[in-house]
XYZ file of C-alpha atoms in Angstrom:
639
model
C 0.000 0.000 0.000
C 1.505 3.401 -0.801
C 1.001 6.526 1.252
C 2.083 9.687 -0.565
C 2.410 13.232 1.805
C 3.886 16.317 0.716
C 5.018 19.323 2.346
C 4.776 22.959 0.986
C 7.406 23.714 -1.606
C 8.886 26.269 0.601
C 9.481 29.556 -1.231
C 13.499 30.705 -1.148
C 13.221 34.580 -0.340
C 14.334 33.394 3.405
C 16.244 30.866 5.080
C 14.117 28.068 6.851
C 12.882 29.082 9.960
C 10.750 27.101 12.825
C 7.841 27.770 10.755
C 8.940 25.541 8.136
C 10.591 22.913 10.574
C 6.821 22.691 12.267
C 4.912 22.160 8.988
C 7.566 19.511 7.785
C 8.055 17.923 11.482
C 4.023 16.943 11.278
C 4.962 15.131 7.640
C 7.628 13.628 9.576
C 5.364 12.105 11.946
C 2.611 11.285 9.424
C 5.150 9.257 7.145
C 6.420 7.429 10.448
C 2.747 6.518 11.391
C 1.410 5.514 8.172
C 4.872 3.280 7.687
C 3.882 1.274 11.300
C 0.234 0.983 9.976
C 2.027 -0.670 6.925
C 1.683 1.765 4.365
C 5.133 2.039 2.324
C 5.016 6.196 2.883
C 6.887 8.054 0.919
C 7.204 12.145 1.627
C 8.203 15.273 -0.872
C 8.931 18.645 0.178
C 11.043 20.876 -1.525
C 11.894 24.834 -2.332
C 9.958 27.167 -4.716
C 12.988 29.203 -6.689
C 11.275 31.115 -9.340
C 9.450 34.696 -9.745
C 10.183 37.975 -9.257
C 10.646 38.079 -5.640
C 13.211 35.464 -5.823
C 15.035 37.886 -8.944
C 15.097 40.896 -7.198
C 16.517 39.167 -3.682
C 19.088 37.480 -5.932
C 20.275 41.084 -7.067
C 20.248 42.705 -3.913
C 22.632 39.958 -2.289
C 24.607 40.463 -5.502
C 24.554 36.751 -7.098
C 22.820 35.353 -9.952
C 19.384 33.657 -9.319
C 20.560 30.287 -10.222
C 23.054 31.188 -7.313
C 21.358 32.492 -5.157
C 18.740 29.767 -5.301
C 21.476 26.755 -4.948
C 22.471 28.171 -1.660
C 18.908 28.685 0.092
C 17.718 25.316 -1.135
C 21.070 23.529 0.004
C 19.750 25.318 3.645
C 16.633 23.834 3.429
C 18.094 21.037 2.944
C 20.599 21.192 5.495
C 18.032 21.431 7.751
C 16.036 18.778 7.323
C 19.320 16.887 7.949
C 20.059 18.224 10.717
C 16.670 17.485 12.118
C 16.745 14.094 11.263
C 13.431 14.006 9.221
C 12.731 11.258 6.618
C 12.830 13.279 3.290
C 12.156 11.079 0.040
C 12.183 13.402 -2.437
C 13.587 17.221 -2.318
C 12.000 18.874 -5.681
C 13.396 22.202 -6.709
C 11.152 24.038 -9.222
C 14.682 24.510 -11.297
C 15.244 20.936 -12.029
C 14.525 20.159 -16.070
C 12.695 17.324 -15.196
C 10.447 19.517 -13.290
C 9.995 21.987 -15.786
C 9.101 19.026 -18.525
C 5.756 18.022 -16.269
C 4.921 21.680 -16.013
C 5.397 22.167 -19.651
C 2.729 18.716 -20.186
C 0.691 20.267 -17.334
C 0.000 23.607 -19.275
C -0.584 21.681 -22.678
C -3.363 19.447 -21.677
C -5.208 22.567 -20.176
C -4.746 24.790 -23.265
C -5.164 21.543 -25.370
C -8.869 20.919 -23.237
C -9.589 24.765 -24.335
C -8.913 26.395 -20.789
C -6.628 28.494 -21.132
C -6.200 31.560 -23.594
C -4.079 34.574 -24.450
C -4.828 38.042 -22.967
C -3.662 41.138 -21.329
C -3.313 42.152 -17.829
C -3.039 45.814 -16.331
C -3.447 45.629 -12.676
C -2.087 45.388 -8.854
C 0.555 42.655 -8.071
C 1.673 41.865 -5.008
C 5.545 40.432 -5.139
C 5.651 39.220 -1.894
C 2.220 36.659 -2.276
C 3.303 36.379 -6.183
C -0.767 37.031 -5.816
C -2.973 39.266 -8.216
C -5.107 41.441 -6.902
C -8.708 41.619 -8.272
C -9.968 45.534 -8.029
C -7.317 47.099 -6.528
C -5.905 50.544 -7.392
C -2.575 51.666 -7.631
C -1.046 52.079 -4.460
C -3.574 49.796 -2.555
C -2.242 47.220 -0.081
C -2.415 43.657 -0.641
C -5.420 41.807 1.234
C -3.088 39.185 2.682
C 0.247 40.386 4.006
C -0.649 44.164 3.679
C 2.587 45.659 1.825
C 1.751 48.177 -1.260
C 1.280 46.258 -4.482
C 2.706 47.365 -7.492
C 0.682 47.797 -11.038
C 1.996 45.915 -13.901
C 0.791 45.617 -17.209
C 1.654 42.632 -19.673
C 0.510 39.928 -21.859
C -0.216 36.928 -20.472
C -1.965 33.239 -20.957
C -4.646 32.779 -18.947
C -6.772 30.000 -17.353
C -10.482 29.572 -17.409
C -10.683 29.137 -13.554
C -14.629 30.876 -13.935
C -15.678 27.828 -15.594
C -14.709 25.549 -12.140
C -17.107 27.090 -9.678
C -19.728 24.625 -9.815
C -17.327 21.617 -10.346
C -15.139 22.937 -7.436
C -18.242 22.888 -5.301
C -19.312 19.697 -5.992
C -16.186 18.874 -5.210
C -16.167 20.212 -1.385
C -19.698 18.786 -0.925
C -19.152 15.059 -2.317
C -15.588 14.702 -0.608
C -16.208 16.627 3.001
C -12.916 15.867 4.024
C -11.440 17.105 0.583
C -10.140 20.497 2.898
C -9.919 19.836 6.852
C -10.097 21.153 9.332
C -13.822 22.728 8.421
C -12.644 26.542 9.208
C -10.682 26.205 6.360
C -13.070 24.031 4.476
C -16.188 26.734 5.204
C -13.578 29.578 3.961
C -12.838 27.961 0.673
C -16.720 27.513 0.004
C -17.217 31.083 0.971
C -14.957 32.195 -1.732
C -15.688 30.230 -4.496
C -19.566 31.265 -3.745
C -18.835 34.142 -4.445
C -17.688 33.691 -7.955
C -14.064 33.140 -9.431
C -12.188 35.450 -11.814
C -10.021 34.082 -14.903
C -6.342 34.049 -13.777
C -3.410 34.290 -15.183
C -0.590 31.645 -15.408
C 1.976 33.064 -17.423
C 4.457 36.429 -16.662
C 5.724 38.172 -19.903
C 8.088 40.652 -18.336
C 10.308 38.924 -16.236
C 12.784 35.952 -17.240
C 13.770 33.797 -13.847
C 10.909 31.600 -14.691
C 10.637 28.317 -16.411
C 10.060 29.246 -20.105
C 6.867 28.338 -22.070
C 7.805 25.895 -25.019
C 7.329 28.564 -28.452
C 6.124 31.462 -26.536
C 8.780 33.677 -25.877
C 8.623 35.728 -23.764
C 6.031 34.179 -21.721
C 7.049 32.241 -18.355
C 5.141 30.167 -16.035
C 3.468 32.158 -12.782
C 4.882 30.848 -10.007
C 1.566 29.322 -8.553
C 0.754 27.280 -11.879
C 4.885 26.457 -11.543
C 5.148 25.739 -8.066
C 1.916 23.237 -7.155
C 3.361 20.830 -10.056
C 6.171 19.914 -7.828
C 3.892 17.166 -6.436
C 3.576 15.768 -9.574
C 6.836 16.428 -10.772
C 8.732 15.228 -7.595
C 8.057 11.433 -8.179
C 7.188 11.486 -11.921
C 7.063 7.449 -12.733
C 6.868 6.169 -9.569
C 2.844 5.504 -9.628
C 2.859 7.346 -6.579
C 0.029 9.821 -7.555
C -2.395 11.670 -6.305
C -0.991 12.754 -3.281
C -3.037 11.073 -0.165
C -2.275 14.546 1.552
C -1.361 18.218 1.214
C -0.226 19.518 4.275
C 0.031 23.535 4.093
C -0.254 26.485 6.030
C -3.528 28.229 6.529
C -2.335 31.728 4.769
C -1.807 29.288 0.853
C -4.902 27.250 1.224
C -6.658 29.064 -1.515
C -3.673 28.245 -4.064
C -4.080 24.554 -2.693
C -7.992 23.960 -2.838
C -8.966 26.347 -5.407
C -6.562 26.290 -8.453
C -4.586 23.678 -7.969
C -7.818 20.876 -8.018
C -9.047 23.223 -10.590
C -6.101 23.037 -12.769
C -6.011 19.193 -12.749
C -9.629 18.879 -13.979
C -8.802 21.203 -16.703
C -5.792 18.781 -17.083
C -7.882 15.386 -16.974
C -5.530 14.060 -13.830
C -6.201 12.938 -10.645
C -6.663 15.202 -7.554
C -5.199 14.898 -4.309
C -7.225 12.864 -1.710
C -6.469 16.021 1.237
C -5.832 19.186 2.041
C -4.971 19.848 5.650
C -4.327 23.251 6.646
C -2.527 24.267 9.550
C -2.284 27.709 11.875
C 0.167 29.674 12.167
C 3.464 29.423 14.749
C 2.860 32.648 16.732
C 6.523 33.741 18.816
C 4.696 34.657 22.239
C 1.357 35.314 20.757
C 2.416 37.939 18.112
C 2.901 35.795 13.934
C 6.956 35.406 13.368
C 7.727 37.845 10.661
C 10.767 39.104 9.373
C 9.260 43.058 9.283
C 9.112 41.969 13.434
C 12.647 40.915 13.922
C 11.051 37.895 15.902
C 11.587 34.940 13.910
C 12.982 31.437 15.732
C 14.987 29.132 13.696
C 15.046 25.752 14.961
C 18.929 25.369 14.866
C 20.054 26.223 18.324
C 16.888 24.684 19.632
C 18.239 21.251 18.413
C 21.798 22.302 19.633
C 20.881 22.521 23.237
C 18.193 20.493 23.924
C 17.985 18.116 21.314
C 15.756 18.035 17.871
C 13.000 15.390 19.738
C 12.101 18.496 22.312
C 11.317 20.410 19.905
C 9.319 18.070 18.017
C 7.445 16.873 21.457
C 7.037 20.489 22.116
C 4.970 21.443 18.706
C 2.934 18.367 18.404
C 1.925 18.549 22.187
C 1.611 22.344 23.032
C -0.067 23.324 20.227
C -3.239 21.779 18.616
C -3.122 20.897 15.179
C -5.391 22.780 12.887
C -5.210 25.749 15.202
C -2.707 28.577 15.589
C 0.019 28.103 18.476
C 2.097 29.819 20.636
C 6.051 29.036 21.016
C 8.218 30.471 23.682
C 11.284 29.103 25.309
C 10.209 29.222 28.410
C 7.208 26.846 27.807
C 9.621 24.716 25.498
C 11.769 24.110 28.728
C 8.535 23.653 31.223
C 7.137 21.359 28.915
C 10.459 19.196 28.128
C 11.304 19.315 31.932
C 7.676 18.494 33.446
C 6.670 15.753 30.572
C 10.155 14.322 29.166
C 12.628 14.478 31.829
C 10.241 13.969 34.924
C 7.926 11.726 32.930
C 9.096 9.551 30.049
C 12.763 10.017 31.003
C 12.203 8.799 34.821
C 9.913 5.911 33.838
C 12.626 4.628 31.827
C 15.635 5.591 34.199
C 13.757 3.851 37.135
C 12.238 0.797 35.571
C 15.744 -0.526 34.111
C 17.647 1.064 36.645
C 15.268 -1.569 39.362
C 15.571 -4.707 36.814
C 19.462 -4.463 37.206
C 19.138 -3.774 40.807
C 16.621 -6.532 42.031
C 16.980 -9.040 38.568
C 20.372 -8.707 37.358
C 19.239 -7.122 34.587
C 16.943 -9.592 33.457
C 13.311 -9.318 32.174
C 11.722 -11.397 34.539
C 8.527 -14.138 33.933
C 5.186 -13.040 35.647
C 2.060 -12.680 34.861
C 0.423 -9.044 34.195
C -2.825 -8.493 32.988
C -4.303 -6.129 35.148
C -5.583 -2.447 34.509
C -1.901 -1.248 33.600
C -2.294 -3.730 30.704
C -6.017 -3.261 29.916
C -5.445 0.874 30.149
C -2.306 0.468 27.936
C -4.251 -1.562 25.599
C -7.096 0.752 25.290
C -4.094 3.716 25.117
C -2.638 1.688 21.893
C -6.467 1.977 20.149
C -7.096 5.287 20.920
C -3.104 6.980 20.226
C -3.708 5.070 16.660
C -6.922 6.595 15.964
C -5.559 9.984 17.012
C -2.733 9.951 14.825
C -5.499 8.801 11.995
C -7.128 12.560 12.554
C -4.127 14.396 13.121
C -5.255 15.141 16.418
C -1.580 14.850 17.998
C -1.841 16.686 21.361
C -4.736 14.411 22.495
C -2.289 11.345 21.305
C 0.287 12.448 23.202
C -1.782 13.313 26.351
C -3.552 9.723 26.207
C 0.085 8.507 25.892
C 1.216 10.468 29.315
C -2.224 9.438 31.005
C -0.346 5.488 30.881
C 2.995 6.959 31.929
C 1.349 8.882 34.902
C -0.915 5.323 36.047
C 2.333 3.562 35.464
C 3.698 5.583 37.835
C 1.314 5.501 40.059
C 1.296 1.831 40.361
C 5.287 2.018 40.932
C 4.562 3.574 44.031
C 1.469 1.507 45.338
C 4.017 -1.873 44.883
C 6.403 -0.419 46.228
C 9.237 -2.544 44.546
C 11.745 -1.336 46.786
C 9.984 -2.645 49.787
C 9.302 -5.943 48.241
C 12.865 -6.436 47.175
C 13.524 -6.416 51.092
C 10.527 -8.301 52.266
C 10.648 -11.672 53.676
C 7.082 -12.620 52.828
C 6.710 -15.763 50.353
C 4.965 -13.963 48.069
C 6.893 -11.106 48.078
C 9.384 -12.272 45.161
C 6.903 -12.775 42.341
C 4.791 -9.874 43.098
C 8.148 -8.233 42.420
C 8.331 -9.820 38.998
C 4.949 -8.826 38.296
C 5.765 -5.145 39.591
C 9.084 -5.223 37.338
C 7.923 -6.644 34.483
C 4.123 -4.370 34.160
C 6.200 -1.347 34.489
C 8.965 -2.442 31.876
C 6.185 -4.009 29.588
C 3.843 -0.446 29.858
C 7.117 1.004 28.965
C 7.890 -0.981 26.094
C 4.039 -0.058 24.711
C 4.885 3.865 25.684
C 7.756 3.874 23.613
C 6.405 2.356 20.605
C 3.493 4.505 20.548
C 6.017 7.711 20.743
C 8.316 6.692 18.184
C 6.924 8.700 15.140
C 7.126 12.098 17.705
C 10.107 11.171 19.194
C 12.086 9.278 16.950
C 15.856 9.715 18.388
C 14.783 9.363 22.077
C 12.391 6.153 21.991
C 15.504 4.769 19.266
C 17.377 5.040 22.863
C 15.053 3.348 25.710
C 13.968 0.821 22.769
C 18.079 -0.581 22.799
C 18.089 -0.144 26.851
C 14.702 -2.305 26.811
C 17.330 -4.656 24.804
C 14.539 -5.262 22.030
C 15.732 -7.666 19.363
C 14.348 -5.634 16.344
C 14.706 -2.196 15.427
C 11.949 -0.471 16.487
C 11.547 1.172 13.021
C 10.077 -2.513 11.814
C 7.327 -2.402 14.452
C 3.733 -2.068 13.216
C 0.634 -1.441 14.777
C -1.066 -4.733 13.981
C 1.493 -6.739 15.963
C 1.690 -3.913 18.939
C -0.104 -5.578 21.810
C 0.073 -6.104 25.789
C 3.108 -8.988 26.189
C 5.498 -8.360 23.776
C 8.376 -8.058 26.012
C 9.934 -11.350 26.270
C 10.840 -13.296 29.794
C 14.677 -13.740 30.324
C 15.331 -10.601 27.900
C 18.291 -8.851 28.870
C 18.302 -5.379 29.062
C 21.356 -2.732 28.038
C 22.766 -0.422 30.108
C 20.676 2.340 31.523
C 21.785 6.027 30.748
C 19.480 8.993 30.797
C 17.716 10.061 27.945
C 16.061 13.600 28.873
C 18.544 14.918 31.984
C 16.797 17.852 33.436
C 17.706 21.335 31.630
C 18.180 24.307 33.848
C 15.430 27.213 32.007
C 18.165 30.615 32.208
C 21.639 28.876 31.260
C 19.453 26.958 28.392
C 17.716 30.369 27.494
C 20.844 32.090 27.136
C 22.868 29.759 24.828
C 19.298 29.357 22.569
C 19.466 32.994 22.119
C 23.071 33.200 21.659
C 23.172 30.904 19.076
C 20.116 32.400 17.532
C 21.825 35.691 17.532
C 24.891 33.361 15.681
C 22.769 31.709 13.074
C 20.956 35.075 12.165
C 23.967 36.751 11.166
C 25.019 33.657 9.242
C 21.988 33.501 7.781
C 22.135 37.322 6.679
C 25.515 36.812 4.937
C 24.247 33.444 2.818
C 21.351 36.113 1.720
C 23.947 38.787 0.916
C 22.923 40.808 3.525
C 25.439 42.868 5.792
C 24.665 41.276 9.522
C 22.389 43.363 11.538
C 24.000 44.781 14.932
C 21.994 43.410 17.970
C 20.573 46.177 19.805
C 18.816 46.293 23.182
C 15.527 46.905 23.421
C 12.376 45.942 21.404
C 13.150 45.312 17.941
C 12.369 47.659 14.897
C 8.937 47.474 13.095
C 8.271 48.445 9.496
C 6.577 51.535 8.168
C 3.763 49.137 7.171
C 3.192 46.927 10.381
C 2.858 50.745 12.007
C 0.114 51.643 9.751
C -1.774 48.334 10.212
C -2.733 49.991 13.951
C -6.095 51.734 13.710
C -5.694 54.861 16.196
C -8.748 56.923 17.224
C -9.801 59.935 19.232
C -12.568 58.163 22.078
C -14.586 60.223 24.498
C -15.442 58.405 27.514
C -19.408 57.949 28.328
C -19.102 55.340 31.097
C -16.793 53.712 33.643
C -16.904 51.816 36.515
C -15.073 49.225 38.161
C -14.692 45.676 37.789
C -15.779 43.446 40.316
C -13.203 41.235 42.187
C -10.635 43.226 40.469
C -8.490 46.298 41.448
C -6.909 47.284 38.166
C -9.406 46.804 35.692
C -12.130 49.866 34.694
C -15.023 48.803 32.483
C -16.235 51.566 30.089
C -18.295 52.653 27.056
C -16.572 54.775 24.435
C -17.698 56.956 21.738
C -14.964 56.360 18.852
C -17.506 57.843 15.867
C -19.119 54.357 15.111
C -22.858 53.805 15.004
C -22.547 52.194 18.453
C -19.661 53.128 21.191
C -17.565 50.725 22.134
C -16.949 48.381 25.516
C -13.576 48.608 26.521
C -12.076 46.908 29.856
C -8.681 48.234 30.726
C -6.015 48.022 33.557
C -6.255 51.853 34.993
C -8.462 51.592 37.768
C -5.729 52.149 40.580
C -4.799 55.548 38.486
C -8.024 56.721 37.364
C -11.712 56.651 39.289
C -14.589 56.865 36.656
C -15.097 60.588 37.616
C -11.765 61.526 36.045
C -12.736 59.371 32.981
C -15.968 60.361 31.886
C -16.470 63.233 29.504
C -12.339 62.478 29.054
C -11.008 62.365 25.474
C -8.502 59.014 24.914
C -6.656 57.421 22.466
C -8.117 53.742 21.396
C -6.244 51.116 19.400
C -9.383 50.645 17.582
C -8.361 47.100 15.397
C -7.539 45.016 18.266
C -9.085 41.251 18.239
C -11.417 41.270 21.283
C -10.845 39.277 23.893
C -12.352 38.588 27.474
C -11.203 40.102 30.362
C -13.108 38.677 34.135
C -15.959 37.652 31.839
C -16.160 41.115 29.885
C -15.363 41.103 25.848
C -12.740 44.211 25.435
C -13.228 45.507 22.022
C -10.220 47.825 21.895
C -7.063 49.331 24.420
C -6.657 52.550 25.725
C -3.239 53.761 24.956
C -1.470 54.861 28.583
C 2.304 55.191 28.923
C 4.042 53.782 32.568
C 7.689 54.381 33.976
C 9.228 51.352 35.569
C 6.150 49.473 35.757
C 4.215 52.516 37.320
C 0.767 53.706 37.900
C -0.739 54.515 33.936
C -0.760 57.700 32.186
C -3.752 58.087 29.821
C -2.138 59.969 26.161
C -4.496 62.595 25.637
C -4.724 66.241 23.574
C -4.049 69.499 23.742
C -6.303 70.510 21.134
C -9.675 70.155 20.721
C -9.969 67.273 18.507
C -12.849 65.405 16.948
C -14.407 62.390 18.229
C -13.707 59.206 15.698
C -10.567 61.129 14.317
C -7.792 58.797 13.051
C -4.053 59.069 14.379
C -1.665 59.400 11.686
């Protein structure tokens, strides 16, 4: 049975980042999985290299495109490497054999009648190589918000107006076609509302892949770029793809045009589209513009590639966006690998040498650590099945805490010095339950922790690999009587959060400035303070004049003042803010403010907060509401 999982084709204007590593870490996983259910998995990822964006990077770090493209997709690859992740096929988009399926790709659609010859004049964004339908010069593009630029040109277009209703029969025949159903319901939403030709040809630039007898015409990097699932294992039989996995922010590329331009094409579309959130850096989305992007480098460097991996897959739910910091990196590692998994392991074998002489001992265990284990193997399997990885991994540590648990109760320690008759094989059964559960623990964690359960699986002294374990054979009583076990070293020793902090950041600071030099970019001094924030993430903050037409406290809390404000909108806003030891609600009312006015709401003791009050502090002071001079009017923007 094949199983055939892609990653993005990650686009070379920037060196990988943790982003990337979390998107291709879940393939990782998958591909492990699928090969224990029995599936012969094979995975593709590989590095987008053409388009303007990539042309105009190439000339500001002063090399060729061709150049500068080897070197970021030699990164990539790198760090996959590095990372230890199972990587079948790297595509680049600059390979000939690449540009031959996109070449057969375009013909069948033109030869089908969907795609025709035209003109553009229009807005272009370069950083989402995305068009953008009734835009004006000067407008901002809808998804990352820079300025777009106008371009005219001839260009070949395709038909993708004639795909609406095919598309949504599509989504409603094959629910699971998109997942999760956020992203499913935003597709549907969009192609409702009717789809515009688009074109899949450029005309005035040249770092493209060319289009056989028309000069000057090159493939748009979208029409380019999604055929490196095809292309990447052209002859194998491995196609369609049993599953996309993508970020949220390309899903439209991935469930709109690309099925679209394979039914133009009369081939196969991919069984799944899974689209996952975003990686936020301590709540705020890792951007370059922000200075607060994590590469996963010097995570692996001090603490090991499998904490980060156990990290993503149980901190943040799949599907949803998450938050990474390295603080909860460490608390998680320290509280669930070294105190959990690690000491199960480290105790267990460290008793069988003790009491057994390193010997698995015979007994007889089939109580509810083996009933609960077997029940954990069902449900970890089915979890995996749905991508729902955090609930996998907490089932998993629901075993390793009852295992635990029961360690205690039996106190082996005790028996070992008892002189009751019984005492000896209630010992065995003690030893062997708690060596047996962690046998079961470590197969199940194998495709998240691949490196780490590689390690207890040789101290268990398991005959086989555990890469040749499958699912259909994984059952309570595999561990063999008279089995001798290896020596016992730790796996997860206990990491110290300040020292570890320091030398992440340090060599984050070290791999940044690396970085910037393979780009051909002079290394950016580090500088204290926060870090330095575009012109255009500035003018993403809505700023308004507010007058004040209620306040009063919050109950149960001393800092927080819940008010109305006026802000110019049909309806004035509530607003819940942390300046009720400064300000009583007489010195607020009838007061003019300043209001971040585009702030997601969220609840604050039960209250929804739609906006913040601007207020400035010194050394974590009382608040100091910004105000005016002038008389200024209500609903006015800040500029």
């Amino acid at each position: 049975m094949k199983y055939y999982l892609t990653t993005p084709i990650y686009y070379v204007n920037a060196a990988p980042h943790i982003g990337h590593a979390y998107t291709t870490i879940v393939a990782d996983l998958i591909k492990r999985f699928k090969t224990m259910q029995g599936y012969d998995a094979v995975l593709t990822t590989g590095s987008d290299e053409h388009g303007v964006n990539v042309e105009r990077s190439a000339e500001r770090a002063g090399k060729s495109p061709r150049e500068f493209t080897d070197t970021i997709a030699a990164e990539f690859q790198r760090q996959w490497q590095m990372l230890g992740l199972q990587i079948d096929h790297f595509q680049r988009t600059t390979s000939p054999q690449h540009a031959k399926v996109v070449q057969d790709l375009f013909d069948r659609c033109r030869a089908a009648g969907y795609v025709y010859k035209g003109s553009y004049t229009g807005q272009y964004c370069i950083f989402d190589n995305l068009y953008v339908n009734d835009a004006k010069p000067g407008d901002r593009c809808p998804d990352c918000g820079r300025t777009t630029e106008t371009i005219t040109e001839e260009n070949f277009f395709f038909k993708l107006s004639a795909f609406k209703d095919k598309l949504l029969e599509l989504y409603e025949t094959q629910p699971d076609f998109i997942q999760p159903e956020t992203r499913r319901n935003e597709v549907i939403s969009f192609v409702k509302n009717g789809l515009t030709d688009l074109s899949i040809t450029r005309s005035n630039i040249k770092w493209g892949i060319p289009v056989a007898g028309e000069a000057p015409h090159v493939f748009y990097v979208w029409f380019d770029a999604l055929t490196t699932y095809m292309s990447a294992v052209e002859g194998e039989n491995l196609w369609p793809a049993d599953l996309h996995l993508i970020g949220k922010e390309i899903v439209r590329f991935h469930a709109i045009y690309w099925p679209a331009f394979l039914m133009a094409a009369g081939l196969p579309l991919p069984k799944r589209i899974f689209a996952h959130g975003w990686l936020l850096f301590e709540n705020d989305k890792m951007s370059k513009s922000r200075g607060n992007i994590v590469r996963s480098e010097p995570i692996q460097k001090v603490m090991g590639a499998d904490a980060l991996r156990y990290f993503l897959l149980r901190e943040i739910v799949f599907g949803q966006d998450g938050s990474f910091s390295y603080d909860a990196l460490i608390g998680r590692y320290n509280s669930d690998l070294a105190n959990g998994l690690g000491n199960l392991a480290s105790r267990t074998l460290t008793m069988i040498h003790q009491y057994r002489q390193g010997v698995i001992p015979e007994a007889e265990s089939r109580g509810s650590i083996a009933t609960l284990a077997g029940e954990t193997i069902q449900f970890v399997q089915k979890a995996y099945e749905s991508f729902e990885f955090s609930k996998a991994l907490e089932s998993v540590w629901g075993l390793i805490s009852a295992v635990d648990k029961f360690i205690v109760e039996m106190a082996p320690w005790k028996l070992a010095r008892s002189t009751e008759a019984d005492a000896p094989q209630k010992l065995n059964t003690t030893l062997y339950t708690a060596a047996e559960a962690l046998r079961v623990v470590t197969a199940l964690l194998y495709p998240v922790l691949p490196e780490s359960t590689r390690k207890i699986w040789s101290q268990l002294g398991m005959p086989e690999p555990i890469e040749s374990l499958r699912f259909e054979s994984l059952a309570w009583g595999g561990l063999k009587a008279g089995q001798k076990i290896g020596e016992v070293a730790g796996v997860f020793p206990r990491i110290e959060l300040k020292p570890a902090v320091d030398k992440m950041r340090e060599l984050e600071a070290e791999v940044t400035a690396q970085q910037q030099i393979m780009l051909g970019k002079k290394p950016e001094p580090v500088v204290e303070g926060p870090p330095k924030i575009a012109i255009d993430d500035f003018l993403k903050v809505d700023l308004r004049v507010g007058l004040v037409l209620t306040a009063q406290p919050v109950k149960n809390s001393t800092k927080l003042m819940h008010m109305t404000v006026d802000i110019g909108e049909p309806t004035p806003r509530t607003i819940v803010a942390g300046i009720a030891e400064a300000y009583g609600p007489a010195d607020l009312i009838g007061r003019k403010v300043t209001i971040v006015a585009n702030l997601q709401p969220r609840k604050l003791k039960g209250i929804e907060s739609n906006g913040m009050i601007v207020a400035a502090s010194v050394n974590d002071g009382k608040p100091v509401l910004a105000g005016f001079h002038e008389d200024i009017p209500v609903g006015a923007r800040l500029k």
